[in-house]
Tab-separated table of C-alpha atoms in Angstrom:
chain	number	residue	atom	x	y	z
A	101	MET	CA	2.102	13.911	-26.538
A	102	PRO	CA	5.881	13.716	-26.993
A	103	SER	CA	7.153	10.657	-28.817
A	104	SER	CA	9.311	9.770	-25.814
A	105	VAL	CA	6.117	9.102	-23.859
A	106	ASP	CA	4.834	6.759	-26.541
A	107	ASP	CA	8.264	5.111	-26.671
A	108	ALA	CA	8.166	4.501	-22.914
A	109	ASP	CA	4.781	2.836	-23.133
A	110	ASP	CA	5.949	0.753	-26.076
A	111	ARG	CA	9.000	-0.375	-24.087
A	112	LEU	CA	6.741	-1.286	-21.180
A	113	VAL	CA	4.437	-3.413	-23.338
A	114	ASP	CA	7.365	-5.083	-25.105
A	115	LEU	CA	8.553	-6.300	-21.707
A	116	VAL	CA	5.372	-7.238	-19.855
A	117	HIS	CA	3.125	-8.408	-22.725
A	118	PRO	CA	5.162	-8.678	-25.916
A	119	PRO	CA	2.864	-8.152	-28.939
A	120	ALA	CA	4.405	-11.070	-30.833
A	121	TRP	CA	4.308	-13.458	-27.886
A	122	ARG	CA	3.270	-17.037	-28.596
A	123	ASN	CA	2.286	-19.245	-25.714
A	124	PRO	CA	4.486	-22.328	-25.296
A	125	GLU	CA	3.244	-25.854	-25.611
A	126	PRO	CA	2.208	-27.069	-22.145
A	127	ARG	CA	4.724	-29.384	-20.491
A	128	ASN	CA	2.296	-31.231	-18.245
A	129	PRO	CA	2.126	-31.909	-15.429
A	130	TYR	CA	3.336	-28.843	-13.511
A	131	ASN	CA	4.395	-28.728	-9.903
A	132	LEU	CA	2.775	-25.294	-9.721
A	133	VAL	CA	0.488	-23.270	-11.978
A	134	VAL	CA	0.031	-19.631	-11.018
A	135	ILE	CA	-2.934	-17.572	-12.226
A	136	GLY	CA	-2.118	-13.877	-12.167
A	137	GLY	CA	1.083	-12.032	-12.996
A	138	GLY	CA	1.002	-9.310	-10.349
A	139	THR	CA	3.309	-9.218	-7.355
A	140	ALA	CA	1.767	-12.250	-5.644
A	141	GLY	CA	1.877	-14.376	-8.776
A	142	LEU	CA	5.346	-13.314	-9.833
A	143	VAL	CA	6.850	-13.996	-6.414
A	144	ALA	CA	5.198	-17.417	-6.259
A	145	ALA	CA	6.314	-18.359	-9.779
A	146	MET	CA	9.877	-17.111	-9.457
A	147	GLY	CA	10.288	-18.545	-5.959
A	148	ALA	CA	9.077	-21.974	-7.015
A	149	ALA	CA	11.120	-22.017	-10.232
A	150	GLY	CA	14.213	-20.924	-8.356
A	151	LEU	CA	13.864	-23.993	-6.165
A	152	GLY	CA	13.682	-26.269	-9.209
A	153	ALA	CA	9.910	-26.690	-9.512
A	154	HIS	CA	8.213	-27.025	-12.903
A	155	VAL	CA	6.095	-23.841	-13.091
A	156	ALA	CA	3.562	-22.228	-15.416
A	157	LEU	CA	2.377	-18.625	-15.061
A	158	VAL	CA	-0.825	-17.287	-16.650
A	159	GLU	CA	-1.553	-13.565	-17.081
A	160	ARG	CA	-4.447	-12.080	-19.020
A	161	HIS	CA	-3.108	-8.545	-19.447
A	162	ARG	CA	0.336	-7.314	-18.388
A	163	LEU	CA	2.897	-8.875	-16.099
A	164	GLY	CA	3.627	-6.692	-13.108
A	165	GLY	CA	-0.036	-6.304	-12.255
A	166	ASP	CA	-1.408	-3.189	-10.618
A	167	CYS	CA	1.804	-2.308	-8.789
A	168	LEU	CA	3.958	-1.809	-11.863
A	169	ASN	CA	1.348	-0.693	-14.358
A	170	VAL	CA	-1.303	1.341	-12.532
A	171	GLY	CA	-0.419	1.368	-8.848
A	172	CYS	CA	2.652	1.820	-6.676
A	173	VAL	CA	5.172	2.607	-9.401
A	174	PRO	CA	3.362	5.314	-11.412
A	175	SER	CA	1.714	6.839	-8.342
A	176	LYS	CA	4.994	7.259	-6.488
A	177	ALA	CA	6.614	8.737	-9.584
A	178	LEU	CA	3.794	11.298	-9.685
A	179	LEU	CA	4.109	11.968	-5.959
A	180	ARG	CA	7.840	12.598	-6.358
A	181	SER	CA	7.166	15.478	-8.742
A	182	ALA	CA	4.424	16.797	-6.471
A	183	ARG	CA	6.784	16.650	-3.482
A	184	VAL	CA	9.173	19.010	-5.261
A	185	VAL	CA	6.349	21.550	-5.509
A	186	GLY	CA	5.684	21.113	-1.799
A	187	GLU	CA	9.351	21.600	-0.989
A	188	ALA	CA	9.439	24.741	-3.117
A	189	GLY	CA	6.515	26.111	-1.134
A	190	ARG	CA	8.473	25.629	2.094
A	191	ALA	CA	11.790	26.853	0.726
A	192	ALA	CA	11.430	30.401	2.091
A	193	SER	CA	11.408	29.045	5.656
A	194	LEU	CA	14.860	27.647	4.901
A	195	GLY	CA	16.121	30.944	3.558
A	196	VAL	CA	15.842	29.946	-0.084
A	197	HIS	CA	13.575	31.876	-2.454
A	198	VAL	CA	12.650	29.929	-5.563
A	199	GLY	CA	9.534	31.717	-6.745
A	200	THR	CA	6.375	30.044	-7.986
A	201	PRO	CA	7.070	26.603	-9.496
A	202	ARG	CA	6.044	26.072	-13.115
A	203	VAL	CA	4.728	22.575	-13.703
A	204	ASP	CA	5.348	21.021	-17.113
A	205	ALA	CA	2.590	18.421	-17.078
A	206	GLN	CA	3.835	16.556	-20.134
A	207	ALA	CA	7.317	16.295	-18.633
A	208	VAL	CA	5.922	15.072	-15.300
A	209	LEU	CA	3.758	12.431	-16.954
A	210	GLY	CA	6.485	11.523	-19.431
A	211	ARG	CA	8.921	10.937	-16.569
A	212	LEU	CA	6.316	8.768	-14.834
A	213	ARG	CA	5.994	6.530	-17.878
A	214	ALA	CA	9.735	6.416	-18.452
A	215	ARG	CA	10.428	5.309	-14.884
A	216	ARG	CA	7.702	2.686	-15.117
A	217	ALA	CA	9.267	1.305	-18.289
A	218	ALA	CA	12.701	1.331	-16.643
A	219	LEU	CA	11.464	-0.902	-13.816
A	220	ALA	CA	9.481	-3.258	-16.040
A	221	ALA	CA	12.444	-5.511	-16.830
A	222	ASN	CA	12.122	-7.019	-13.348
A	223	ASP	CA	8.633	-8.288	-14.265
A	224	SER	CA	9.265	-9.112	-17.917
A	225	ALA	CA	8.175	-12.236	-19.735
A	226	ALA	CA	11.762	-12.764	-20.891
A	227	ARG	CA	13.125	-12.762	-17.334
A	228	PHE	CA	10.629	-15.368	-16.161
A	229	THR	CA	11.201	-17.503	-19.221
A	230	ARG	CA	14.951	-17.444	-18.530
A	231	ALA	CA	14.192	-18.607	-15.006
A	232	GLY	CA	12.409	-21.673	-16.421
A	233	VAL	CA	8.793	-20.486	-16.038
A	234	ASP	CA	6.362	-21.277	-18.877
A	235	VAL	CA	4.563	-17.938	-19.416
A	236	PHE	CA	1.056	-18.008	-20.905
A	237	PHE	CA	-0.987	-14.940	-21.824
A	238	GLY	CA	-4.764	-15.266	-21.879
A	239	ASP	CA	-7.832	-15.802	-19.701
A	240	ALA	CA	-7.505	-18.730	-17.320
A	241	ARG	CA	-10.337	-20.894	-16.023
A	242	PHE	CA	-10.522	-24.132	-14.105
A	243	GLU	CA	-11.725	-27.141	-16.043
A	244	ASP	CA	-11.654	-29.399	-13.013
A	245	ARG	CA	-9.910	-29.713	-9.645
A	246	ARG	CA	-6.488	-30.271	-11.265
A	247	THR	CA	-6.647	-28.559	-14.654
A	248	ILE	CA	-6.509	-24.953	-15.797
A	249	VAL	CA	-7.344	-24.000	-19.372
A	250	VAL	CA	-5.841	-20.977	-21.127
A	251	GLY	CA	-6.232	-20.284	-24.839
A	252	GLY	CA	-7.476	-23.811	-25.456
A	253	ALA	CA	-4.448	-25.397	-23.756
A	254	GLY	CA	-4.893	-27.478	-20.628
A	255	LEU	CA	-2.375	-27.099	-17.787
A	256	ARG	CA	-2.354	-30.001	-15.339
A	257	PHE	CA	-1.028	-29.201	-11.887
A	258	ALA	CA	-0.074	-30.793	-8.613
A	259	ARG	CA	-0.599	-27.416	-6.921
A	260	ALA	CA	-2.027	-24.098	-8.116
A	261	VAL	CA	-2.087	-20.535	-6.849
A	262	ILE	CA	-4.826	-18.010	-7.545
A	263	ALA	CA	-3.254	-14.544	-7.500
A	264	THR	CA	-5.659	-12.553	-9.650
A	265	GLY	CA	-5.683	-9.388	-7.533
A	266	THR	CA	-8.400	-6.762	-7.363
A	267	ARG	CA	-9.883	-3.986	-9.470
A	268	PRO	CA	-11.417	-0.609	-8.611
A	269	ALA	CA	-14.814	-0.913	-6.940
A	270	VAL	CA	-17.323	1.510	-8.449
A	271	PRO	CA	-20.082	2.622	-6.060
A	272	PRO	CA	-23.757	2.329	-7.114
A	273	ILE	CA	-24.345	6.067	-7.537
A	274	PRO	CA	-27.264	6.950	-9.811
A	275	GLY	CA	-25.962	8.322	-13.086
A	276	LEU	CA	-22.329	7.391	-12.492
A	277	ASP	CA	-22.429	4.929	-15.365
A	278	THR	CA	-23.386	7.774	-17.711
A	279	VAL	CA	-20.389	10.019	-16.996
A	280	PRO	CA	-16.707	9.546	-17.826
A	281	PHE	CA	-14.546	8.888	-14.813
A	282	LEU	CA	-11.009	7.850	-13.981
A	283	THR	CA	-9.763	5.121	-11.646
A	284	ASN	CA	-6.230	4.170	-10.661
A	285	GLU	CA	-6.209	2.112	-13.876
A	286	THR	CA	-6.659	5.173	-16.107
A	287	VAL	CA	-5.607	8.250	-14.120
A	288	PHE	CA	-1.960	7.937	-15.181
A	289	ASP	CA	-2.928	8.007	-18.849
A	290	VAL	CA	-4.163	11.610	-18.775
A	291	ALA	CA	-2.362	14.021	-21.082
A	292	GLU	CA	-2.411	17.052	-18.779
A	293	VAL	CA	-3.203	18.199	-15.261
A	294	PRO	CA	-6.997	18.540	-14.917
A	295	ALA	CA	-8.085	22.112	-14.251
A	296	ARG	CA	-10.777	20.906	-11.825
A	297	LEU	CA	-10.576	17.408	-10.351
A	298	LEU	CA	-13.219	15.714	-8.236
A	299	VAL	CA	-11.888	12.818	-6.135
A	300	LEU	CA	-14.448	10.414	-4.753
A	301	GLY	CA	-13.033	8.480	-1.788
A	302	ALA	CA	-10.758	9.755	0.995
A	303	GLY	CA	-8.824	6.555	1.613
A	304	PRO	CA	-5.093	6.229	0.888
A	305	ILE	CA	-5.379	6.352	-2.912
A	306	GLY	CA	-7.787	9.285	-2.862
A	307	CYS	CA	-5.701	11.302	-0.391
A	308	GLU	CA	-2.389	10.628	-2.132
A	309	LEU	CA	-3.652	11.582	-5.573
A	310	ALA	CA	-5.749	14.509	-4.361
A	311	GLN	CA	-2.677	16.111	-2.783
A	312	ALA	CA	-0.429	15.296	-5.732
A	313	TRP	CA	-2.731	16.732	-8.380
A	314	ALA	CA	-3.445	19.800	-6.228
A	315	ARG	CA	0.274	20.519	-5.951
A	316	LEU	CA	0.662	20.051	-9.690
A	317	GLY	CA	-1.975	22.703	-10.338
A	318	ALA	CA	-5.443	21.139	-10.251
A	319	ALA	CA	-8.292	22.601	-8.219
A	320	VAL	CA	-9.189	19.456	-6.241
A	321	THR	CA	-12.315	18.585	-4.277
A	322	LEU	CA	-12.092	15.438	-2.129
A	323	ILE	CA	-15.451	13.842	-1.310
A	324	ASP	CA	-16.295	11.011	1.078
A	325	VAL	CA	-19.315	9.741	2.972
A	326	ALA	CA	-17.119	9.272	6.059
A	327	PRO	CA	-16.759	12.294	8.373
A	328	GLY	CA	-12.964	12.222	8.109
A	329	ILE	CA	-10.161	11.106	5.820
A	330	LEU	CA	-8.246	7.825	6.165
A	331	PRO	CA	-10.900	6.122	8.330
A	332	ARG	CA	-8.680	3.094	9.090
A	333	GLU	CA	-6.167	5.288	10.913
A	334	ASP	CA	-6.139	6.950	14.316
A	335	ALA	CA	-8.228	10.114	14.011
A	336	ASP	CA	-5.513	12.409	15.372
A	337	ALA	CA	-2.965	10.875	12.982
A	338	ALA	CA	-5.288	11.428	10.019
A	339	ALA	CA	-5.817	14.996	11.228
A	340	TRP	CA	-2.169	15.835	10.471
A	341	VAL	CA	-2.690	14.693	6.887
A	342	ARG	CA	-5.985	16.562	6.658
A	343	ARG	CA	-4.336	19.832	7.675
A	344	SER	CA	-1.664	19.294	5.043
A	345	LEU	CA	-4.290	18.666	2.362
A	346	GLU	CA	-6.048	21.856	3.326
A	347	ARG	CA	-2.759	23.802	3.180
A	348	ASP	CA	-2.383	22.480	-0.354
A	349	CYS	CA	-5.819	23.931	-1.143
A	350	VAL	CA	-7.637	20.593	-1.412
A	351	ARG	CA	-11.306	21.339	-0.802
A	352	LEU	CA	-12.894	18.749	1.510
A	353	ALA	CA	-16.523	17.617	1.340
A	354	LEU	CA	-16.671	14.959	4.068
A	355	GLY	CA	-19.608	13.193	5.640
A	356	ARG	CA	-21.514	13.777	2.405
A	357	THR	CA	-23.393	11.247	0.291
A	358	VAL	CA	-23.287	11.579	-3.481
A	359	THR	CA	-26.910	11.275	-4.558
A	360	ARG	CA	-26.469	11.653	-8.299
A	361	ALA	CA	-23.867	12.090	-11.037
A	362	GLU	CA	-24.488	13.734	-14.389
A	363	ARG	CA	-22.750	15.239	-17.371
A	364	ALA	CA	-22.667	19.006	-17.749
A	365	GLY	CA	-21.324	19.610	-21.236
A	366	GLU	CA	-17.687	18.490	-21.090
A	367	SER	CA	-17.745	18.470	-17.287
A	368	VAL	CA	-18.921	16.064	-14.595
A	369	ARG	CA	-21.350	17.188	-11.916
A	370	LEU	CA	-21.860	15.465	-8.550
A	371	HIS	CA	-24.897	16.191	-6.390
A	372	LEU	CA	-24.276	15.871	-2.636
A	373	GLY	CA	-27.047	15.369	-0.110
A	374	ALA	CA	-27.502	17.553	2.955
A	375	SER	CA	-25.626	16.540	6.108
A	376	GLY	CA	-26.430	18.127	9.464
A	377	PRO	CA	-26.003	21.884	9.103
A	378	ASP	CA	-24.494	21.476	5.618
A	379	PRO	CA	-27.087	21.936	2.872
A	380	ALA	CA	-27.215	19.924	-0.324
A	381	ALA	CA	-24.472	20.953	-2.741
A	382	VAL	CA	-23.278	20.482	-6.301
A	383	HIS	CA	-19.613	20.064	-7.286
A	384	GLU	CA	-18.435	20.257	-10.868
A	385	GLY	CA	-15.135	19.119	-12.337
A	386	ASP	CA	-13.383	18.524	-15.617
A	387	GLN	CA	-12.349	15.048	-14.433
A	388	LEU	CA	-13.699	12.645	-11.825
A	389	LEU	CA	-11.433	10.146	-10.076
A	390	VAL	CA	-13.220	7.267	-8.331
A	391	ALA	CA	-11.139	5.815	-5.480
A	392	THR	CA	-13.726	4.061	-3.339
A	393	GLY	CA	-12.148	0.692	-2.661
A	394	ARG	CA	-11.335	-2.556	-4.432
A	395	ALA	CA	-13.196	-5.643	-5.639
A	396	PRO	CA	-11.624	-9.121	-6.070
A	397	ASN	CA	-11.006	-10.511	-9.558
A	398	VAL	CA	-12.727	-13.903	-9.433
A	399	GLU	CA	-15.120	-13.748	-12.389
A	400	GLY	CA	-14.500	-16.156	-15.240
A	401	LEU	CA	-12.278	-18.517	-13.246
A	402	ASN	CA	-15.006	-21.198	-13.009
A	403	LEU	CA	-14.173	-21.701	-9.343
A	404	PRO	CA	-16.970	-24.241	-8.688
A	405	ALA	CA	-15.290	-26.681	-11.089
A	406	ALA	CA	-12.172	-26.507	-8.924
A	407	GLY	CA	-14.032	-26.751	-5.624
A	408	VAL	CA	-12.896	-23.268	-4.596
A	409	ARG	CA	-15.157	-20.898	-2.660
A	410	ALA	CA	-15.216	-17.114	-2.940
A	411	SER	CA	-17.193	-14.235	-1.448
A	412	ALA	CA	-17.463	-10.502	-2.045
A	413	GLN	CA	-14.187	-10.173	-0.099
A	414	GLY	CA	-12.305	-12.588	-2.342
A	415	ILE	CA	-11.063	-16.190	-2.362
A	416	GLU	CA	-11.741	-17.988	0.917
A	417	VAL	CA	-8.546	-19.429	2.409
A	418	ASP	CA	-7.395	-20.828	5.732
A	419	ASP	CA	-4.461	-19.510	7.720
A	420	ARG	CA	-2.050	-21.486	5.512
A	421	LEU	CA	-3.619	-19.848	2.430
A	422	ARG	CA	-5.259	-23.079	1.234
A	423	THR	CA	-8.644	-22.895	-0.465
A	424	ALA	CA	-11.419	-25.471	-0.015
A	425	ASN	CA	-9.473	-27.529	-2.576
A	426	ALA	CA	-6.306	-28.469	-0.686
A	427	ARG	CA	-4.322	-28.506	-3.948
A	428	ILE	CA	-5.136	-24.863	-4.654
A	429	TYR	CA	-3.844	-21.845	-2.735
A	430	ALA	CA	-4.555	-18.133	-3.069
A	431	SER	CA	-2.309	-15.170	-2.412
A	432	GLY	CA	-2.223	-11.403	-2.586
A	433	ASP	CA	-5.083	-8.939	-2.790
A	434	VAL	CA	-7.616	-11.538	-3.953
A	435	ALA	CA	-7.287	-13.436	-0.665
A	436	SER	CA	-6.066	-10.981	1.954
A	437	PRO	CA	-7.349	-7.933	3.847
A	438	TYR	CA	-3.823	-6.505	3.531
A	439	ARG	CA	-3.956	-5.235	-0.039
A	440	PHE	CA	-0.368	-4.062	-0.380
A	441	THR	CA	2.470	-5.102	-2.649
A	442	HIS	CA	4.724	-6.035	0.252
A	443	ALA	CA	1.957	-8.135	1.808
A	444	ALA	CA	1.430	-9.971	-1.488
A	445	ASP	CA	5.151	-10.716	-1.619
A	446	ALA	CA	5.182	-12.069	1.939
A	447	LEU	CA	2.047	-14.172	1.439
A	448	SER	CA	3.429	-15.804	-1.708
A	449	ARG	CA	6.587	-16.807	0.118
A	450	ILE	CA	4.319	-18.629	2.567
A	451	VAL	CA	2.442	-20.251	-0.323
A	452	VAL	CA	5.624	-21.584	-1.921
A	453	GLN	CA	6.702	-23.232	1.302
A	454	ASN	CA	3.288	-24.591	2.225
A	455	ALA	CA	2.282	-25.768	-1.253
A	456	LEU	CA	5.537	-27.363	-2.364
A	457	PHE	CA	7.073	-28.551	0.898
A	458	PHE	CA	4.086	-29.426	3.096
A	459	GLY	CA	4.879	-26.363	5.181
A	460	ARG	CA	2.769	-25.118	8.054
A	461	ARG	CA	3.515	-21.389	7.921
A	462	ARG	CA	0.582	-19.180	8.843
A	463	ALA	CA	-0.440	-15.861	7.344
A	464	SER	CA	-1.597	-14.626	10.744
A	465	ALA	CA	2.006	-14.714	11.968
A	466	LEU	CA	3.012	-11.924	9.583
A	467	VAL	CA	3.617	-8.421	10.904
A	468	VAL	CA	2.352	-6.209	8.069
A	469	PRO	CA	2.947	-2.443	8.115
A	470	TRP	CA	1.396	-0.010	5.677
A	471	VAL	CA	2.018	3.542	4.544
A	472	THR	CA	-0.087	6.331	3.072
A	473	PHE	CA	2.382	8.343	0.998
A	474	THR	CA	0.923	11.780	1.520
A	475	ASP	CA	3.059	14.660	2.813
A	476	PRO	CA	3.439	14.058	5.717
A	477	GLU	CA	3.397	10.272	5.386
A	478	LEU	CA	1.255	8.180	7.700
A	479	ALA	CA	2.579	4.708	8.562
A	480	HIS	CA	1.086	2.051	10.797
A	481	VAL	CA	1.665	-1.477	12.064
A	482	GLY	CA	-0.094	-3.630	14.660
A	483	VAL	CA	-2.641	-2.336	17.164
A	484	HIS	CA	-4.259	1.099	17.049
A	485	GLN	CA	-4.985	3.643	19.752
A	486	ALA	CA	-8.565	2.340	19.994
A	487	ASP	CA	-7.210	-1.131	20.796
A	488	VAL	CA	-5.209	0.337	23.666
A	489	ALA	CA	-8.337	2.010	25.062
A	490	ARG	CA	-10.163	-1.338	25.036
A	491	ALA	CA	-7.308	-3.302	26.618
A	492	ASP	CA	-8.169	-2.558	30.289
A	493	GLY	CA	-4.684	-1.298	31.060
A	494	ARG	CA	-2.855	-4.231	29.491
A	495	LEU	CA	-1.478	-1.966	26.744
A	496	ALA	CA	0.206	1.417	27.110
A	497	THR	CA	1.440	4.085	24.724
A	498	ILE	CA	4.644	6.076	24.335
A	499	GLU	CA	4.493	9.126	22.044
A	500	ILE	CA	7.330	11.309	20.805
A	501	PRO	CA	6.338	14.515	18.963
A	502	LEU	CA	8.611	15.206	16.006
A	503	ALA	CA	9.062	18.698	17.418
A	504	GLU	CA	11.290	16.997	20.015
A	505	VAL	CA	13.497	15.313	17.387
A	506	ASP	CA	16.493	17.423	16.379
A	507	ARG	CA	16.597	16.340	12.728
A	508	ALA	CA	12.916	17.163	12.273
A	509	VAL	CA	13.520	20.610	13.746
A	510	LEU	CA	16.513	21.195	11.466
A	511	ASP	CA	14.521	20.087	8.410
A	512	GLU	CA	11.427	22.175	9.247
A	513	ALA	CA	9.571	18.838	9.293
A	514	THR	CA	8.023	18.780	12.766
A	515	ASP	CA	4.492	17.888	11.637
A	516	GLY	CA	3.679	14.549	13.244
A	517	PHE	CA	4.764	12.087	15.888
A	518	VAL	CA	6.039	8.600	16.651
A	519	ARG	CA	3.532	6.633	18.736
A	520	ILE	CA	4.357	3.139	19.973
A	521	HIS	CA	1.943	0.834	21.774
A	522	HIS	CA	3.424	-1.775	24.073
A	523	GLU	CA	2.615	-4.490	26.568
A	524	GLY	CA	5.096	-4.339	29.404
A	525	GLY	CA	7.683	-2.949	26.990
A	526	ARG	CA	7.038	-5.487	24.230
A	527	ILE	CA	6.003	-3.617	21.087
A	528	ARG	CA	2.477	-4.368	19.856
A	529	GLY	CA	1.946	-1.606	17.329
A	530	ALA	CA	2.878	1.849	16.142
A	531	THR	CA	1.612	4.839	14.203
A	532	ILE	CA	4.093	7.298	12.736
A	533	VAL	CA	3.151	10.560	11.038
A	534	GLY	CA	5.856	12.643	9.410
A	535	ALA	CA	8.490	12.852	6.734
A	536	HIS	CA	9.872	9.392	5.888
A	537	ALA	CA	7.393	7.653	8.200
A	538	GLY	CA	7.376	4.766	5.742
A	539	GLU	CA	11.091	4.253	6.276
A	540	LEU	CA	10.815	4.408	10.066
A	541	ILE	CA	7.934	1.925	10.347
A	542	GLY	CA	10.149	-0.847	8.942
A	543	GLU	CA	12.359	-0.767	12.021
A	544	VAL	CA	9.308	-1.088	14.259
A	545	ALA	CA	7.949	-3.962	12.163
A	546	TYR	CA	11.312	-5.722	12.457
A	547	ALA	CA	11.270	-5.302	16.228
A	548	MET	CA	7.746	-6.737	16.411
A	549	THR	CA	8.629	-9.657	14.122
A	550	THR	CA	11.603	-10.612	16.285
A	551	GLY	CA	9.877	-10.054	19.635
A	552	GLY	CA	11.730	-6.812	20.243
A	553	THR	CA	11.120	-4.420	23.109
A	554	LEU	CA	11.257	-0.703	23.721
A	555	SER	CA	14.277	-1.252	25.944
A	556	GLN	CA	16.077	-2.801	22.972
A	557	LEU	CA	15.141	0.190	20.800
A	558	SER	CA	16.706	2.377	23.461
A	559	SER	CA	19.913	0.336	23.225
A	560	VAL	CA	20.215	0.585	19.435
A	561	VAL	CA	22.724	3.249	18.394
A	562	HIS	CA	20.914	5.478	15.904
A	563	PRO	CA	23.073	7.912	13.931
A	564	TYR	CA	22.654	11.558	14.871
A	565	PRO	CA	20.945	13.580	13.612
A	566	THR	CA	18.341	11.362	11.957
A	567	LEU	CA	14.599	10.919	12.300
A	568	GLY	CA	15.293	7.400	13.550
A	569	GLU	CA	16.367	8.993	16.804
A	570	ALA	CA	12.634	9.295	17.584
A	571	LEU	CA	12.530	5.518	18.043
A	572	ARG	CA	15.453	5.635	20.457
A	573	LYS	CA	13.692	8.430	22.359
A	574	ALA	CA	10.594	6.231	22.623
A	575	GLY	CA	12.749	3.483	24.122
A	576	ASP	CA	14.314	5.947	26.557
A	577	ALA	CA	10.872	7.187	27.579
A	578	TYR	CA	9.791	3.637	28.353
A	579	ARG	CA	12.874	3.032	30.479
A	580	ARG	CA	12.034	6.129	32.499
A	581	THR	CA	8.539	4.783	33.182
A	582	ALA	CA	10.152	1.587	34.463
A	583	LEU	CA	11.970	3.657	37.118
A	584	THR	CA	9.280	3.325	39.797
A	585	PRO	CA	9.351	5.303	43.077
A	586	THR	CA	10.552	2.175	44.892
A	587	ARG	CA	13.415	1.670	42.461
A	588	ARG	CA	14.287	5.353	42.652
A	589	ARG	CA	14.481	5.180	46.451
A	590	TRP	CA	16.661	2.069	46.263
A	591	LEU	CA	19.002	3.808	43.801
A	592	SER	CA	19.209	6.887	46.017
A	593	HIS	CA	20.229	4.660	48.933
A	594	TYR	CA	22.760	2.866	46.701
A	595	PHE	CA	24.405	6.078	45.545
A	596	ARG	CA	24.604	7.449	49.097
A	597	LEU	CA	26.562	4.334	50.043
A	598	ARG	CA	28.872	4.800	47.043
A	599	ARG	CA	29.897	8.366	47.926
């Protein structure tokens, strides 16, 4: 591997877990002690320190957590390279002939690591120390309801935050523990594009990485027990992504149970049970990526000593993010069904206010969108189509196909739609499929957060030609539905009088 790759990883480690780091002497008591240096923990620690609180932060591995090290940052760097391959495949439709792309795997992966290192300064131990946070590296555990121990040092606190995140959940498949496999924690450490890649799990991570590696040259098989991909999304929205995966030559084995895993020389072999008309099958790959969900990191914390309860879903909290011990809060993936970086950020802002200032902000008041960064992207916020069907007419839907949006037509990017669910014009949810859906969903989330309506979206001046015009079109469509026959007759009478 090129030395530049090693240099990038060295720069990353120097920032987020310096090899020569020595933990400071505790300066007890602390206003806030934070366990976990991922997004949730970093936002809580920096927010509290910025307000003048006396803060300690404990991390057992690397600051930045999953997002920086093995999640959002490296995955989106990989997807950026894969998107270029996708664009090259569509170039002929734009009158540009570029030939077959040649993927330099080492350059792609080297760029990924370099960009990760470039962003690491934001999460560095030095930055938090400069902000007044006492940074401790090591395993944390509760000694009692007001003390956390790390590396033999006791940290006394007035308030604490558990922000330990999650890890990949490995399914109980016979033989899986005997074969080598990748997870999101190791997939970005590969040295080359796998010739044959098996991906187990067709959720967001599985779909994103299956498409990316297929575009970069791997022969990918995507396997899931569910009958379709992205089961949390509207089926017709997920269908757009499925068609794109199939165009990228991702082989789908859906609705199939993996009955056994085994080694086959240097390869991995998965045995799939029969399903309906589909007979039992065997799939073989050079690498196996397991992307079947997440499990909370709560082991080793000695939660009973602190009076904190946890379940298989994570730390149990109330709507203000307090645990059973009112002095201890939890934030981020370990305590929320919304396991996204932006959700962790928002939840920790609530924690800082509630823990340090006797605030009463509620997590349930947040409007949390999410995005699957496939091509096309799939973004969602609020209620789904199934919720509309169960609402007995209280909710309605406006849908704008991207084929009706000029910019999408000009860009040859008409795959998808903008779908907004509303209650008398007040926006209750949306699903967007298409290029830059993740950018568009933010405007909808803002409208929902501020009580916005479709009529207001219609009134917003969107620059032309942009994909954002789809939101204005949705507002216009709602206004047309508000023009009832009675109103139309009244207007006809009005205009006759004005002639």
